[in-house]
mmCIF file with all atom_site columns, C-alpha atoms in Angstrom:
data_model
loop_
_atom_site.group_PDB
_atom_site.id
_atom_site.type_symbol
_atom_site.label_atom_id
_atom_site.label_alt_id
_atom_site.label_comp_id
_atom_site.label_asym_id
_atom_site.label_entity_id
_atom_site.label_seq_id
_atom_site.pdbx_PDB_ins_code
_atom_site.Cartn_x
_atom_site.Cartn_y
_atom_site.Cartn_z
_atom_site.occupancy
_atom_site.B_iso_or_equiv
_atom_site.pdbx_formal_charge
_atom_site.auth_seq_id
_atom_site.auth_comp_id
_atom_site.auth_asym_id
_atom_site.auth_atom_id
_atom_site.pdbx_PDB_model_num
ATOM 1   C CA . UNK E 1 1   ? -18.183 9.061  -13.564 1.00 75.00 ? 1404 UNK E CA 1
ATOM 2   C CA . UNK E 1 2   ? -21.299 7.161  -14.333 1.00 77.00 ? 1405 UNK E CA 1
ATOM 3   C CA . UNK E 1 3   ? -22.808 10.487 -14.409 1.00 77.00 ? 1406 UNK E CA 1
ATOM 4   C CA . UNK E 1 4   ? -20.741 12.241 -16.583 1.00 75.00 ? 1407 UNK E CA 1
ATOM 5   C CA . UNK E 1 5   ? -20.281 9.084  -19.054 1.00 76.00 ? 1408 UNK E CA 1
ATOM 6   C CA . UNK E 1 6   ? -24.911 10.017 -19.000 1.00 74.00 ? 1409 UNK E CA 1
ATOM 7   C CA . UNK E 1 7   ? -23.871 13.655 -19.691 1.00 70.00 ? 1410 UNK E CA 1
ATOM 8   C CA . UNK E 1 8   ? -21.689 13.033 -22.963 1.00 71.00 ? 1411 UNK E CA 1
ATOM 9   C CA . UNK E 1 9   ? -24.250 9.970  -24.038 1.00 71.00 ? 1412 UNK E CA 1
ATOM 10  C CA . UNK E 1 10  ? -26.801 12.334 -24.133 1.00 68.00 ? 1413 UNK E CA 1
ATOM 11  C CA . UNK E 1 11  ? -25.523 15.806 -25.270 1.00 64.00 ? 1414 UNK E CA 1
ATOM 12  C CA . UNK E 1 12  ? -22.843 14.883 -27.958 1.00 60.00 ? 1415 UNK E CA 1
ATOM 13  C CA . UNK E 1 13  ? -21.279 17.937 -28.349 1.00 63.00 ? 1416 UNK E CA 1
ATOM 14  C CA . UNK E 1 14  ? -19.809 19.135 -25.052 1.00 56.00 ? 1417 UNK E CA 1
ATOM 15  C CA . UNK E 1 15  ? -16.185 19.647 -26.158 1.00 60.00 ? 1418 UNK E CA 1
ATOM 16  C CA . UNK E 1 16  ? -17.172 23.338 -24.576 1.00 58.00 ? 1419 UNK E CA 1
ATOM 17  C CA . UNK E 1 17  ? -17.433 22.574 -21.502 1.00 59.00 ? 1420 UNK E CA 1
ATOM 18  C CA . UNK E 1 18  ? -13.763 20.663 -21.136 1.00 63.00 ? 1421 UNK E CA 1
ATOM 19  C CA . UNK E 1 19  ? -11.651 22.355 -18.455 1.00 64.00 ? 1422 UNK E CA 1
ATOM 20  C CA . UNK E 1 20  ? -8.103  23.409 -19.141 1.00 66.00 ? 1423 UNK E CA 1
ATOM 21  C CA . UNK E 1 21  ? -5.318  21.619 -17.108 1.00 64.00 ? 1424 UNK E CA 1
ATOM 22  C CA . UNK E 1 22  ? -4.661  23.397 -13.859 1.00 60.00 ? 1425 UNK E CA 1
ATOM 23  C CA . UNK E 1 23  ? -0.990  24.531 -13.154 1.00 59.00 ? 1426 UNK E CA 1
ATOM 24  C CA . UNK E 1 24  ? 0.075   24.146 -9.350  1.00 55.00 ? 1427 UNK E CA 1
ATOM 25  C CA . UNK E 1 25  ? 2.510   27.294 -7.911  1.00 50.00 ? 1428 UNK E CA 1
ATOM 26  C CA . UNK E 1 26  ? 5.731   26.461 -9.964  1.00 53.00 ? 1429 UNK E CA 1
ATOM 27  C CA . UNK E 1 27  ? 4.044   25.845 -13.140 1.00 51.00 ? 1430 UNK E CA 1
ATOM 28  C CA . UNK E 1 28  ? 3.551   21.909 -12.914 1.00 50.00 ? 1431 UNK E CA 1
ATOM 29  C CA . UNK E 1 29  ? 0.641   20.681 -14.018 1.00 49.00 ? 1432 UNK E CA 1
ATOM 30  C CA . UNK E 1 30  ? -1.260  18.997 -11.085 1.00 48.00 ? 1433 UNK E CA 1
ATOM 31  C CA . UNK E 1 31  ? -2.645  15.484 -11.130 1.00 48.00 ? 1434 UNK E CA 1
ATOM 32  C CA . UNK E 1 32  ? -6.223  14.779 -9.990  1.00 48.00 ? 1435 UNK E CA 1
ATOM 33  C CA . UNK E 1 33  ? -6.483  13.589 -6.010  1.00 48.00 ? 1436 UNK E CA 1
ATOM 34  C CA . UNK E 1 34  ? -6.904  10.338 -5.423  1.00 45.00 ? 1437 UNK E CA 1
ATOM 35  C CA . UNK E 1 35  ? -9.423  9.275  -3.368  1.00 45.00 ? 1438 UNK E CA 1
ATOM 36  C CA . UNK E 1 36  ? -7.686  7.653  -0.269  1.00 46.00 ? 1439 UNK E CA 1
ATOM 37  C CA . UNK E 1 37  ? -10.000 5.054  0.557   1.00 45.00 ? 1440 UNK E CA 1
ATOM 38  C CA . UNK E 1 38  ? -11.031 5.448  4.224   1.00 46.00 ? 1441 UNK E CA 1
ATOM 39  C CA . UNK E 1 39  ? -14.388 7.511  3.186   1.00 45.00 ? 1442 UNK E CA 1
ATOM 40  C CA . UNK E 1 40  ? -18.014 6.240  2.714   1.00 49.00 ? 1443 UNK E CA 1
ATOM 41  C CA . UNK E 1 41  ? -18.709 6.508  -0.919  1.00 51.00 ? 1444 UNK E CA 1
ATOM 42  C CA . UNK E 1 42  ? -20.871 9.493  -0.045  1.00 54.00 ? 1445 UNK E CA 1
ATOM 43  C CA . UNK E 1 43  ? -18.516 11.856 0.723   1.00 56.00 ? 1446 UNK E CA 1
ATOM 44  C CA . UNK E 1 44  ? -16.396 10.556 -2.191  1.00 62.00 ? 1447 UNK E CA 1
ATOM 45  C CA . UNK E 1 45  ? -19.425 12.452 -4.245  1.00 65.00 ? 1448 UNK E CA 1
ATOM 46  C CA . UNK E 1 46  ? -19.684 15.021 -1.780  1.00 70.00 ? 1449 UNK E CA 1
ATOM 47  C CA . UNK E 1 47  ? -16.132 15.799 -1.952  1.00 76.00 ? 1450 UNK E CA 1
ATOM 48  C CA . UNK E 1 48  ? -16.252 15.087 -6.106  1.00 78.00 ? 1451 UNK E CA 1
ATOM 49  C CA . UNK E 1 49  ? -19.240 17.619 -6.567  1.00 78.00 ? 1452 UNK E CA 1
ATOM 50  C CA . UNK E 1 50  ? -17.562 20.472 -4.025  1.00 82.00 ? 1453 UNK E CA 1
ATOM 51  C CA . UNK E 1 51  ? -14.517 20.281 -6.234  1.00 84.00 ? 1454 UNK E CA 1
ATOM 52  C CA . UNK E 1 52  ? -16.375 20.198 -9.478  1.00 81.00 ? 1455 UNK E CA 1
ATOM 53  C CA . UNK E 1 53  ? -18.216 23.466 -8.061  1.00 80.00 ? 1456 UNK E CA 1
ATOM 54  C CA . UNK E 1 54  ? -14.950 24.970 -7.119  1.00 81.00 ? 1457 UNK E CA 1
ATOM 55  C CA . UNK E 1 55  ? -13.073 24.330 -10.474 1.00 81.00 ? 1458 UNK E CA 1
ATOM 56  C CA . UNK E 1 56  ? -16.518 25.516 -12.115 1.00 77.00 ? 1459 UNK E CA 1
ATOM 57  C CA . UNK E 1 57  ? -16.305 28.765 -9.897  1.00 75.00 ? 1460 UNK E CA 1
ATOM 58  C CA . UNK E 1 58  ? -12.534 29.092 -11.116 1.00 75.00 ? 1461 UNK E CA 1
ATOM 59  C CA . UNK E 1 59  ? -13.273 28.977 -14.946 1.00 72.00 ? 1462 UNK E CA 1
ATOM 60  C CA . UNK E 1 60  ? -15.419 31.403 -14.220 1.00 69.00 ? 1463 UNK E CA 1
ATOM 61  C CA . UNK E 1 61  ? -14.006 33.658 -12.808 1.00 68.00 ? 1464 UNK E CA 1
ATOM 62  C CA . UNK E 1 62  ? -11.062 33.371 -15.012 1.00 67.00 ? 1465 UNK E CA 1
ATOM 63  C CA . UNK E 1 63  ? -12.830 33.462 -18.125 1.00 60.00 ? 1466 UNK E CA 1
ATOM 64  C CA . UNK E 1 64  ? -15.025 36.924 -16.509 1.00 55.00 ? 1467 UNK E CA 1
ATOM 65  C CA . UNK E 1 65  ? -12.372 39.530 -17.964 1.00 53.00 ? 1468 UNK E CA 1
ATOM 66  C CA . UNK E 1 66  ? -13.163 38.471 -21.091 1.00 53.00 ? 1469 UNK E CA 1
ATOM 67  C CA . UNK E 1 67  ? -16.895 38.422 -20.843 1.00 52.00 ? 1470 UNK E CA 1
ATOM 68  C CA . UNK E 1 68  ? -16.954 42.169 -19.462 1.00 52.00 ? 1471 UNK E CA 1
ATOM 69  C CA . UNK E 1 69  ? -14.476 43.653 -21.955 1.00 55.00 ? 1472 UNK E CA 1
ATOM 70  C CA . UNK E 1 70  ? -12.246 43.914 -18.820 1.00 52.00 ? 1473 UNK E CA 1
ATOM 71  C CA . UNK E 1 71  ? -8.713  43.051 -18.700 1.00 48.00 ? 1474 UNK E CA 1
ATOM 72  C CA . UNK E 1 72  ? -7.871  42.993 -14.583 1.00 55.00 ? 1475 UNK E CA 1
ATOM 73  C CA . UNK E 1 73  ? -8.710  39.562 -12.736 1.00 58.00 ? 1476 UNK E CA 1
ATOM 74  C CA . UNK E 1 74  ? -12.474 39.253 -10.976 1.00 56.00 ? 1477 UNK E CA 1
ATOM 75  C CA . UNK E 1 75  ? -11.821 38.585 -7.310  1.00 62.00 ? 1478 UNK E CA 1
ATOM 76  C CA . UNK E 1 76  ? -12.860 35.150 -5.604  1.00 62.00 ? 1479 UNK E CA 1
ATOM 77  C CA . UNK E 1 77  ? -15.504 37.689 -3.875  1.00 70.00 ? 1480 UNK E CA 1
ATOM 78  C CA . UNK E 1 78  ? -16.709 40.370 -6.699  1.00 72.00 ? 1481 UNK E CA 1
ATOM 79  C CA . UNK E 1 79  ? -18.431 39.422 -9.459  1.00 72.00 ? 1482 UNK E CA 1
ATOM 80  C CA . UNK E 1 80  ? -19.375 42.546 -11.591 1.00 73.00 ? 1483 UNK E CA 1
ATOM 81  C CA . UNK E 1 81  ? -22.663 42.801 -14.589 1.00 78.00 ? 1484 UNK E CA 1
ATOM 82  C CA . UNK E 1 82  ? -23.096 44.316 -17.386 1.00 80.00 ? 1485 UNK E CA 1
ATOM 83  C CA . UNK E 1 83  ? -27.047 45.424 -17.761 1.00 83.00 ? 1486 UNK E CA 1
ATOM 84  C CA . UNK E 1 84  ? -27.403 44.684 -21.544 1.00 85.00 ? 1487 UNK E CA 1
ATOM 85  C CA . UNK E 1 85  ? -30.904 45.910 -23.380 1.00 89.00 ? 1488 UNK E CA 1
ATOM 86  C CA . UNK E 1 86  ? -33.748 43.357 -22.665 1.00 90.00 ? 1489 UNK E CA 1
ATOM 87  C CA . UNK E 1 87  ? -34.214 40.531 -24.858 1.00 90.00 ? 1490 UNK E CA 1
ATOM 88  C CA . UNK E 1 88  ? -37.831 41.344 -26.089 1.00 91.00 ? 1491 UNK E CA 1
ATOM 89  C CA . UNK E 1 89  ? -37.165 44.987 -25.983 1.00 90.00 ? 1492 UNK E CA 1
ATOM 90  C CA . UNK E 1 90  ? -37.989 45.309 -29.436 1.00 92.00 ? 1493 UNK E CA 1
ATOM 91  C CA . UNK E 1 91  ? -41.474 43.345 -29.453 1.00 93.00 ? 1494 UNK E CA 1
ATOM 92  C CA . UNK E 1 92  ? -42.552 43.193 -25.568 1.00 91.00 ? 1495 UNK E CA 1
ATOM 93  C CA . UNK E 1 93  ? -45.209 40.936 -24.519 1.00 90.00 ? 1496 UNK E CA 1
ATOM 94  C CA . UNK E 1 94  ? -48.724 41.862 -24.046 1.00 87.00 ? 1497 UNK E CA 1
ATOM 95  C CA . UNK E 1 95  ? -48.677 38.943 -20.762 1.00 90.00 ? 1498 UNK E CA 1
ATOM 96  C CA . UNK E 1 96  ? -46.165 37.272 -18.670 1.00 90.00 ? 1499 UNK E CA 1
ATOM 97  C CA . UNK E 1 97  ? -43.095 35.447 -20.648 1.00 93.00 ? 1500 UNK E CA 1
ATOM 98  C CA . UNK E 1 98  ? -43.090 32.167 -19.290 1.00 92.00 ? 1501 UNK E CA 1
ATOM 99  C CA . UNK E 1 99  ? -40.548 30.590 -21.288 1.00 93.00 ? 1502 UNK E CA 1
ATOM 100 C CA . UNK E 1 100 ? -37.546 31.873 -22.939 1.00 94.00 ? 1503 UNK E CA 1
ATOM 101 C CA . UNK E 1 101 ? -35.084 29.419 -24.723 1.00 95.00 ? 1504 UNK E CA 1
ATOM 102 C CA . UNK E 1 102 ? -31.912 30.162 -26.845 1.00 93.00 ? 1505 UNK E CA 1
ATOM 103 C CA . UNK E 1 103 ? -31.340 28.492 -30.272 1.00 93.00 ? 1506 UNK E CA 1
ATOM 104 C CA . UNK E 1 104 ? -28.648 25.876 -30.597 1.00 91.00 ? 1507 UNK E CA 1
ATOM 105 C CA . UNK E 1 105 ? -26.524 28.533 -32.783 1.00 90.00 ? 1508 UNK E CA 1
ATOM 106 C CA . UNK E 1 106 ? -26.738 31.018 -29.693 1.00 89.00 ? 1509 UNK E CA 1
ATOM 107 C CA . UNK E 1 107 ? -27.204 33.964 -31.583 1.00 91.00 ? 1510 UNK E CA 1
ATOM 108 C CA . UNK E 1 108 ? -31.205 33.564 -31.609 1.00 93.00 ? 1511 UNK E CA 1
ATOM 109 C CA . UNK E 1 109 ? -34.069 33.267 -28.508 1.00 95.00 ? 1512 UNK E CA 1
ATOM 110 C CA . UNK E 1 110 ? -37.415 32.876 -28.470 1.00 95.00 ? 1513 UNK E CA 1
ATOM 111 C CA . UNK E 1 111 ? -40.048 34.415 -26.082 1.00 96.00 ? 1514 UNK E CA 1
ATOM 112 C CA . UNK E 1 112 ? -43.713 33.412 -25.066 1.00 95.00 ? 1515 UNK E CA 1
ATOM 113 C CA . UNK E 1 113 ? -46.436 33.636 -22.912 1.00 93.00 ? 1516 UNK E CA 1
ATOM 114 C CA . UNK E 1 114 ? -49.356 33.396 -22.119 1.00 91.00 ? 1517 UNK E CA 1
ATOM 115 C CA . UNK E 1 115 ? -50.159 36.364 -25.276 1.00 94.00 ? 1518 UNK E CA 1
ATOM 116 C CA . UNK E 1 116 ? -50.664 33.363 -27.164 1.00 93.00 ? 1519 UNK E CA 1
ATOM 117 C CA . UNK E 1 117 ? -47.595 34.569 -29.049 1.00 94.00 ? 1520 UNK E CA 1
ATOM 118 C CA . UNK E 1 118 ? -43.961 33.117 -30.063 1.00 95.00 ? 1521 UNK E CA 1
ATOM 119 C CA . UNK E 1 119 ? -41.286 35.845 -30.735 1.00 96.00 ? 1522 UNK E CA 1
ATOM 120 C CA . UNK E 1 120 ? -37.815 35.146 -32.195 1.00 95.00 ? 1523 UNK E CA 1
ATOM 121 C CA . UNK E 1 121 ? -34.862 37.527 -31.615 1.00 95.00 ? 1524 UNK E CA 1
ATOM 122 C CA . UNK E 1 122 ? -31.408 38.043 -32.965 1.00 93.00 ? 1525 UNK E CA 1
ATOM 123 C CA . UNK E 1 123 ? -29.485 38.627 -30.228 1.00 91.00 ? 1526 UNK E CA 1
ATOM 124 C CA . UNK E 1 124 ? -26.739 40.807 -29.816 1.00 88.00 ? 1527 UNK E CA 1
ATOM 125 C CA . UNK E 1 125 ? -26.887 42.266 -26.576 1.00 82.00 ? 1528 UNK E CA 1
ATOM 126 C CA . UNK E 1 126 ? -28.078 46.048 -27.931 1.00 87.00 ? 1529 UNK E CA 1
ATOM 127 C CA . UNK E 1 127 ? -30.801 45.807 -30.194 1.00 88.00 ? 1530 UNK E CA 1
ATOM 128 C CA . UNK E 1 128 ? -31.763 42.424 -29.618 1.00 91.00 ? 1531 UNK E CA 1
ATOM 129 C CA . UNK E 1 129 ? -33.693 42.520 -33.546 1.00 93.00 ? 1532 UNK E CA 1
ATOM 130 C CA . UNK E 1 130 ? -36.835 40.986 -33.670 1.00 95.00 ? 1533 UNK E CA 1
ATOM 131 C CA . UNK E 1 131 ? -37.131 38.714 -36.513 1.00 94.00 ? 1534 UNK E CA 1
ATOM 132 C CA . UNK E 1 132 ? -40.295 36.569 -36.396 1.00 93.00 ? 1535 UNK E CA 1
ATOM 133 C CA . UNK E 1 133 ? -43.748 36.462 -34.491 1.00 94.00 ? 1536 UNK E CA 1
ATOM 134 C CA . UNK E 1 134 ? -46.366 33.520 -34.752 1.00 94.00 ? 1537 UNK E CA 1
ATOM 135 C CA . UNK E 1 135 ? -49.459 33.976 -32.866 1.00 94.00 ? 1538 UNK E CA 1
ATOM 136 C CA . UNK E 1 136 ? -51.019 30.730 -31.325 1.00 94.00 ? 1539 UNK E CA 1
ATOM 137 C CA . UNK E 1 137 ? -54.722 31.904 -31.548 1.00 91.00 ? 1540 UNK E CA 1
ATOM 138 C CA . UNK E 1 138 ? -55.243 28.573 -29.464 1.00 86.00 ? 1541 UNK E CA 1
ATOM 139 C CA . UNK E 1 139 ? -52.604 28.030 -26.901 1.00 91.00 ? 1542 UNK E CA 1
ATOM 140 C CA . UNK E 1 140 ? -51.501 30.194 -23.685 1.00 91.00 ? 1543 UNK E CA 1
ATOM 141 C CA . UNK E 1 141 ? -47.782 28.871 -24.241 1.00 93.00 ? 1544 UNK E CA 1
ATOM 142 C CA . UNK E 1 142 ? -46.454 27.718 -21.130 1.00 92.00 ? 1545 UNK E CA 1
ATOM 143 C CA . UNK E 1 143 ? -42.992 25.900 -22.668 1.00 94.00 ? 1546 UNK E CA 1
ATOM 144 C CA . UNK E 1 144 ? -41.516 26.103 -25.766 1.00 95.00 ? 1547 UNK E CA 1
ATOM 145 C CA . UNK E 1 145 ? -38.274 25.042 -27.035 1.00 95.00 ? 1548 UNK E CA 1
ATOM 146 C CA . UNK E 1 146 ? -35.913 24.739 -30.126 1.00 94.00 ? 1549 UNK E CA 1
ATOM 147 C CA . UNK E 1 147 ? -35.835 21.548 -31.843 1.00 92.00 ? 1550 UNK E CA 1
ATOM 148 C CA . UNK E 1 148 ? -31.851 20.071 -32.010 1.00 89.00 ? 1551 UNK E CA 1
ATOM 149 C CA . UNK E 1 149 ? -31.266 20.882 -36.186 1.00 90.00 ? 1552 UNK E CA 1
ATOM 150 C CA . UNK E 1 150 ? -32.993 24.780 -34.843 1.00 91.00 ? 1553 UNK E CA 1
ATOM 151 C CA . UNK E 1 151 ? -35.482 24.532 -37.717 1.00 93.00 ? 1554 UNK E CA 1
ATOM 152 C CA . UNK E 1 152 ? -38.338 24.296 -35.714 1.00 93.00 ? 1555 UNK E CA 1
ATOM 153 C CA . UNK E 1 153 ? -39.589 25.428 -32.227 1.00 95.00 ? 1556 UNK E CA 1
ATOM 154 C CA . UNK E 1 154 ? -42.374 23.312 -29.644 1.00 93.00 ? 1557 UNK E CA 1
ATOM 155 C CA . UNK E 1 155 ? -44.710 25.183 -27.903 1.00 94.00 ? 1558 UNK E CA 1
ATOM 156 C CA . UNK E 1 156 ? -47.039 23.597 -25.309 1.00 92.00 ? 1559 UNK E CA 1
ATOM 157 C CA . UNK E 1 157 ? -49.702 25.452 -23.212 1.00 88.00 ? 1560 UNK E CA 1
ATOM 158 C CA . UNK E 1 158 ? -51.624 23.503 -19.954 1.00 83.00 ? 1561 UNK E CA 1
ATOM 159 C CA . UNK E 1 159 ? -53.565 21.448 -21.735 1.00 83.00 ? 1562 UNK E CA 1
ATOM 160 C CA . UNK E 1 160 ? -53.435 18.541 -24.295 1.00 83.00 ? 1563 UNK E CA 1
ATOM 161 C CA . UNK E 1 161 ? -52.365 20.962 -27.196 1.00 85.00 ? 1564 UNK E CA 1
ATOM 162 C CA . UNK E 1 162 ? -48.817 21.865 -28.481 1.00 88.00 ? 1565 UNK E CA 1
ATOM 163 C CA . UNK E 1 163 ? -47.641 23.468 -31.950 1.00 93.00 ? 1566 UNK E CA 1
ATOM 164 C CA . UNK E 1 164 ? -44.964 22.685 -33.795 1.00 93.00 ? 1567 UNK E CA 1
ATOM 165 C CA . UNK E 1 165 ? -43.502 26.279 -35.860 1.00 95.00 ? 1568 UNK E CA 1
ATOM 166 C CA . UNK E 1 166 ? -41.355 25.912 -38.599 1.00 95.00 ? 1569 UNK E CA 1
ATOM 167 C CA . UNK E 1 167 ? -38.710 28.821 -38.234 1.00 93.00 ? 1570 UNK E CA 1
ATOM 168 C CA . UNK E 1 168 ? -38.440 29.105 -41.998 1.00 92.00 ? 1571 UNK E CA 1
ATOM 169 C CA . UNK E 1 169 ? -42.056 29.706 -43.300 1.00 93.00 ? 1572 UNK E CA 1
ATOM 170 C CA . UNK E 1 170 ? -43.045 31.095 -39.839 1.00 91.00 ? 1573 UNK E CA 1
ATOM 171 C CA . UNK E 1 171 ? -46.442 28.201 -40.445 1.00 94.00 ? 1574 UNK E CA 1
ATOM 172 C CA . UNK E 1 172 ? -47.158 26.980 -36.891 1.00 94.00 ? 1575 UNK E CA 1
ATOM 173 C CA . UNK E 1 173 ? -49.232 23.382 -36.780 1.00 93.00 ? 1576 UNK E CA 1
ATOM 174 C CA . UNK E 1 174 ? -51.364 22.379 -34.049 1.00 91.00 ? 1577 UNK E CA 1
ATOM 175 C CA . UNK E 1 175 ? -51.654 19.378 -32.326 1.00 85.00 ? 1578 UNK E CA 1
ATOM 176 C CA . UNK E 1 176 ? -54.163 17.669 -30.299 1.00 78.00 ? 1579 UNK E CA 1
ATOM 177 C CA . UNK E 1 177 ? -52.237 15.900 -28.357 1.00 75.00 ? 1580 UNK E CA 1
ATOM 178 C CA . UNK E 1 178 ? -50.006 13.068 -28.884 1.00 72.00 ? 1581 UNK E CA 1
ATOM 179 C CA . UNK E 1 179 ? -50.769 9.915  -30.019 1.00 75.00 ? 1582 UNK E CA 1
ATOM 180 C CA . UNK E 1 180 ? -51.202 6.910  -27.287 1.00 79.00 ? 1583 UNK E CA 1
ATOM 181 C CA . UNK E 1 181 ? -50.198 9.535  -24.563 1.00 78.00 ? 1584 UNK E CA 1
ATOM 182 C CA . UNK E 1 182 ? -52.482 9.696  -21.963 1.00 79.00 ? 1585 UNK E CA 1
ATOM 183 C CA . UNK E 1 183 ? -51.834 12.665 -20.073 1.00 79.00 ? 1586 UNK E CA 1
ATOM 184 C CA . UNK E 1 184 ? -54.069 15.582 -18.921 1.00 79.00 ? 1587 UNK E CA 1
ATOM 185 C CA . UNK E 1 185 ? -51.855 17.939 -20.193 1.00 81.00 ? 1588 UNK E CA 1
ATOM 186 C CA . UNK E 1 186 ? -48.608 19.134 -20.562 1.00 81.00 ? 1589 UNK E CA 1
ATOM 187 C CA . UNK E 1 187 ? -46.578 21.351 -18.518 1.00 83.00 ? 1590 UNK E CA 1
ATOM 188 C CA . UNK E 1 188 ? -42.722 21.334 -20.414 1.00 88.00 ? 1591 UNK E CA 1
ATOM 189 C CA . UNK E 1 189 ? -41.663 20.708 -24.023 1.00 88.00 ? 1592 UNK E CA 1
ATOM 190 C CA . UNK E 1 190 ? -38.236 19.434 -24.248 1.00 88.00 ? 1593 UNK E CA 1
ATOM 191 C CA . UNK E 1 191 ? -37.108 17.825 -27.481 1.00 83.00 ? 1594 UNK E CA 1
ATOM 192 C CA . UNK E 1 192 ? -34.511 15.229 -27.919 1.00 83.00 ? 1595 UNK E CA 1
ATOM 193 C CA . UNK E 1 193 ? -30.785 16.014 -28.404 1.00 78.00 ? 1596 UNK E CA 1
ATOM 194 C CA . UNK E 1 194 ? -30.408 13.535 -31.719 1.00 79.00 ? 1597 UNK E CA 1
ATOM 195 C CA . UNK E 1 195 ? -33.141 15.436 -33.184 1.00 71.00 ? 1598 UNK E CA 1
ATOM 196 C CA . UNK E 1 196 ? -35.271 11.972 -33.458 1.00 71.00 ? 1599 UNK E CA 1
ATOM 197 C CA . UNK E 1 197 ? -38.668 13.521 -31.216 1.00 62.00 ? 1600 UNK E CA 1
#
């Protein structure tokens, strides 16, 4: 319960993750199982994790037909996968792609890597059109992410430099380091969910 509350506090829009009520064999809703009281807290948490994993697998398998375009149910032992066009097929990278990030609206994605270029794609699964390409001349990108409002993208390399890219204008602003921070370098960009930092 504590972990769920912490997740809900950091991820405000979690309605999509709510599990539908499960029904028993006779169509009645099941009540959540109550702990028996004889197990230790570690055993309780292990059991809760296993139960949550089983429920997530059931939900995935129930939703698979709509994702795969099939109407028949997927068994618990088999999951069909449909191959689609590569995300960056419209504009491949000249080096390894180090990061892929999804826009908050779920319809855009970015790729970036050591070729110092951040590419923004409209994701449709058939063409994945390149919308914008921003070259960052002094930054071999190791990590990139969208801001929570989706208006900007942030990228960092292995050193202390990082960049903020305004997606509306396509202008990149290079930042030498974060004021007051003493790290030798940055490895990952993670914007705050509330958009404040």
